Amino acid sequence: MTLTYRRGRIGIIANPMAGRDVRRLASRASEITHQAKRDMVARIVAGADAAGIESVVVQAEPFRIATGAVESMELGAEVRIVGESRSRYHNGPEDTVAAVSAMRELGVTALVVLGGDGTNRIVAQTWPDAALVPVSTGTNNVFPRMVEPTLAGAAAGLVASGRVPLHAHSRRVKVIRVRPYEGAATLALVDAVLLRDDFRGNLLPVDPMKIDRILLTVASPAAVGMSPVGGLMAPVSSEEEGGLLVTCNRSGRDRRLQVPIAPGLYREVRVAEAHRVAAAVTLLFEGPGVIALDGDREIKLGPRQRARLHVERTGPRVIDVEAILRRAATDSLFG
C-alpha cells in the first residue's frame, strides 16, 4: 500500500531498567535484554510507519535502545529524538518523566510504553491524559498487555494519524489516588500495599508476613504480584468500577492462600478479609509502615501518620489494539 499522505506523531518509551531489577534474583522472572527491547522498538516503529504516521519520537539514553533500533531502518516517517542534549541520565524515573514531558510538548498523540506497572505509573503521573499502548516488559505486569509490538505500533499509529478515532476504541483506566501525611499526592495503577517492618527503596519481593492491607484496582487470579491476593478471594476486573480492599495477617483464623507473588514464586499469604470498595470512597492507611505503589516502596508512615486513598477512573486512556485493528480492517485502511 502506498500512502498518499502522512500525519500524526507517536512516542515510544522504552525503560532500559524494566525487566532487569534485583527481584529476578529472588524469583524466576526472565531478564529482558537491551537487544530484545531494541528489536521490540523496531517492530513498533515498523507498525506505526505502515499505519501512516508522520513522525516517531524516541528517547535518547545510554543503552541506545530506541535510537539504535531506528538508526538503520528505512521509513516513510520522520524520526525525532528527545533527550540528546541531556548531560546526565539517572537510569530511573527521572528519565521517564523527562522523556514523556518532552514528547508531550512535541505534540505526540499516542504513546507505546515498554515496561511494567512501575514504568506505566510514572507515565500516568507525568501525563494523566495520555493515550497509550502498554507493552509488557517489566517485573509486575498486571497493567501492560501481552501484545505483539508490531501490532501495538500499528494501533498507536492509526490513532495518532486520526485514521481511527481514539475515544471509540479506548477507555480511561482506574487509578488509586494517594495523599500521604507528608509530601505530594501520587497514584498507583494496580495496587497500594501497606507493609509493616519494611523500608523505602527495598527492591526484593514482598514478605507476605509484612502485608497489612492491600488496595487493588484490579484483583485477578490470573496475574502475578499483589493482584492475585485479592483475585483468589473476590475478583475485580479492570472494567468494573471501584476496587478491592484486602486485610492480611490478623489472626490464626486467616485464610491461607498460595499466591504467585512473583514469576515462578508462590508464597503463603494469610488473608483475614476482602471486600469491595466503591469508587471515590476514602480509605486510611495508618503507620508505622511503608506504602508500596505498583511494587515500588515509596511512602514512609510514622506511628499514627495516615495516608488517604481512593479509587477513581481518571487514569490515562489505554488503546484497545484488537478493536483498532478490527476497525482498520472494516474500513480497508491497509489496502
Short mmCIF file of C-alpha atoms in Angstrom, two decimals, residues 30-161:
data_model
loop_
_atom_site.label_atom_id
_atom_site.label_comp_id
_atom_site.label_asym_id
_atom_site.label_seq_id
_atom_site.Cartn_x
_atom_site.Cartn_y
_atom_site.Cartn_z
CA SER A 30 13.02 -13.67 32.78
CA GLU A 31 15.53 -10.92 32.13
CA ILE A 32 14.65 -8.70 29.18
CA THR A 33 17.90 -7.73 27.47
CA HIS A 34 18.56 -4.38 25.85
CA GLN A 35 18.80 -6.11 22.47
CA ALA A 36 15.38 -7.70 22.97
CA LYS A 37 13.92 -4.27 23.71
CA ARG A 38 15.73 -2.83 20.70
CA ASP A 39 14.06 -5.43 18.49
CA MET A 40 10.68 -4.61 20.04
CA VAL A 41 11.14 -0.89 19.36
CA ALA A 42 11.98 -1.64 15.71
CA ARG A 43 8.77 -3.64 15.38
CA ILE A 44 6.71 -0.86 16.98
CA VAL A 45 8.19 1.66 14.54
CA ALA A 46 7.53 -0.65 11.58
CA GLY A 47 3.89 -0.98 12.62
CA ALA A 48 3.42 2.75 13.12
CA ASP A 49 5.10 3.51 9.80
CA ALA A 50 2.75 1.12 7.98
CA ALA A 51 -0.20 2.83 9.67
CA GLY A 52 0.66 6.17 8.07
CA ILE A 53 2.33 8.08 10.88
CA GLU A 54 4.18 11.28 10.03
CA SER A 55 6.82 11.01 12.74
CA VAL A 56 8.03 8.80 15.57
CA VAL A 57 9.61 10.28 18.69
CA VAL A 58 12.05 8.18 20.72
CA GLN A 59 14.15 8.85 23.79
CA ALA A 60 17.92 9.01 23.99
CA GLU A 61 19.52 7.03 26.84
CA PRO A 62 22.95 5.47 27.47
CA PHE A 63 21.99 1.99 26.23
CA ARG A 64 20.73 3.30 22.87
CA ILE A 65 17.71 1.01 22.90
CA ALA A 66 15.37 3.14 20.79
CA THR A 67 17.97 5.17 18.91
CA GLY A 68 19.88 2.01 18.00
CA ALA A 69 16.67 0.37 16.81
CA VAL A 70 15.77 3.08 14.30
CA GLU A 71 19.16 4.18 13.01
CA SER A 72 19.26 1.78 10.05
CA MET A 73 15.54 1.49 9.33
CA GLU A 74 14.17 2.74 6.01
CA LEU A 75 11.00 4.59 6.92
CA GLY A 76 8.43 6.86 5.38
CA ALA A 77 8.02 8.50 8.78
CA GLU A 78 10.44 11.01 10.26
CA VAL A 79 12.31 10.02 13.44
CA ARG A 80 12.84 12.57 16.18
CA ILE A 81 14.95 12.02 19.28
CA VAL A 82 14.38 13.71 22.64
CA GLY A 83 16.93 13.98 25.42
CA GLU A 84 20.09 14.11 23.27
CA SER A 85 21.21 17.34 24.92
CA ARG A 86 20.95 15.99 28.47
CA SER A 87 24.30 15.86 30.25
CA ARG A 88 23.25 13.23 32.79
CA TYR A 89 20.97 10.21 32.92
CA HIS A 90 19.72 8.66 36.15
CA ASN A 91 18.56 5.29 34.82
CA GLY A 92 15.47 5.85 36.94
CA PRO A 93 12.04 7.51 37.00
CA GLU A 94 13.55 10.95 36.27
CA ASP A 95 14.49 9.80 32.75
CA THR A 96 10.97 8.59 32.02
CA VAL A 97 9.48 11.83 33.34
CA ALA A 98 11.81 13.90 31.13
CA ALA A 99 11.09 11.82 28.01
CA VAL A 100 7.30 11.82 28.46
CA SER A 101 7.27 15.57 29.15
CA ALA A 102 9.33 16.28 26.03
CA MET A 103 7.11 14.08 23.86
CA ARG A 104 4.00 15.79 25.16
CA GLU A 105 5.46 19.19 24.28
CA LEU A 106 6.25 17.95 20.76
CA GLY A 107 2.61 17.11 20.13
CA VAL A 108 2.75 13.32 20.42
CA THR A 109 -0.81 11.98 20.45
CA ALA A 110 -0.20 8.31 21.33
CA LEU A 111 2.49 6.54 23.35
CA VAL A 112 3.74 2.98 23.26
CA VAL A 113 5.33 2.11 26.60
CA LEU A 114 7.76 -0.78 27.07
CA GLY A 115 7.84 -1.51 30.79
CA GLY A 116 5.92 -2.91 33.71
CA ASP A 117 3.41 -1.49 36.17
CA GLY A 118 6.01 0.86 37.65
CA THR A 119 7.03 2.40 34.33
CA ASN A 120 3.43 2.96 33.30
CA ARG A 121 2.71 4.50 36.68
CA ILE A 122 5.38 7.15 36.04
CA VAL A 123 3.88 7.83 32.60
CA ALA A 124 0.41 8.22 34.13
CA GLN A 125 1.70 10.62 36.77
CA THR A 126 3.55 12.72 34.22
CA TRP A 127 0.83 12.81 31.56
CA PRO A 128 -2.57 11.99 33.13
CA ASP A 129 -4.47 12.31 29.82
CA ALA A 130 -2.07 10.25 27.73
CA ALA A 131 -3.35 7.72 25.20
CA LEU A 132 -1.11 4.70 25.35
CA VAL A 133 -0.43 1.09 24.48
CA PRO A 134 1.38 -0.50 27.44
CA VAL A 135 3.54 -3.43 26.25
CA SER A 136 4.68 -5.85 28.91
CA THR A 137 8.44 -6.00 29.58
CA GLY A 138 8.63 -5.44 33.35
CA THR A 139 8.54 -7.49 36.55
CA ASN A 140 4.99 -6.60 37.64
CA ASN A 141 2.80 -6.79 34.55
CA VAL A 142 -0.86 -6.51 35.53
CA PHE A 143 -1.36 -3.20 33.71
CA PRO A 144 0.65 -3.76 30.49
CA ARG A 145 -0.63 -6.04 27.74
CA MET A 146 0.99 -9.09 26.18
CA VAL A 147 0.77 -7.79 22.64
CA GLU A 148 3.00 -8.17 19.61
CA PRO A 149 4.95 -4.87 19.31
CA THR A 150 4.29 -4.65 15.56
CA LEU A 151 0.55 -4.51 16.23
CA ALA A 152 0.98 -2.15 19.17
CA GLY A 153 2.78 0.26 16.86
CA ALA A 154 0.16 -0.11 14.14
CA ALA A 155 -2.69 0.60 16.57
CA ALA A 156 -0.94 3.62 18.06
CA GLY A 157 -0.17 4.88 14.57
CA LEU A 158 -3.77 4.54 13.40
CA VAL A 159 -4.96 6.54 16.40
CA ALA A 160 -2.27 9.22 16.17
CA SER A 161 -2.83 9.68 12.44
#
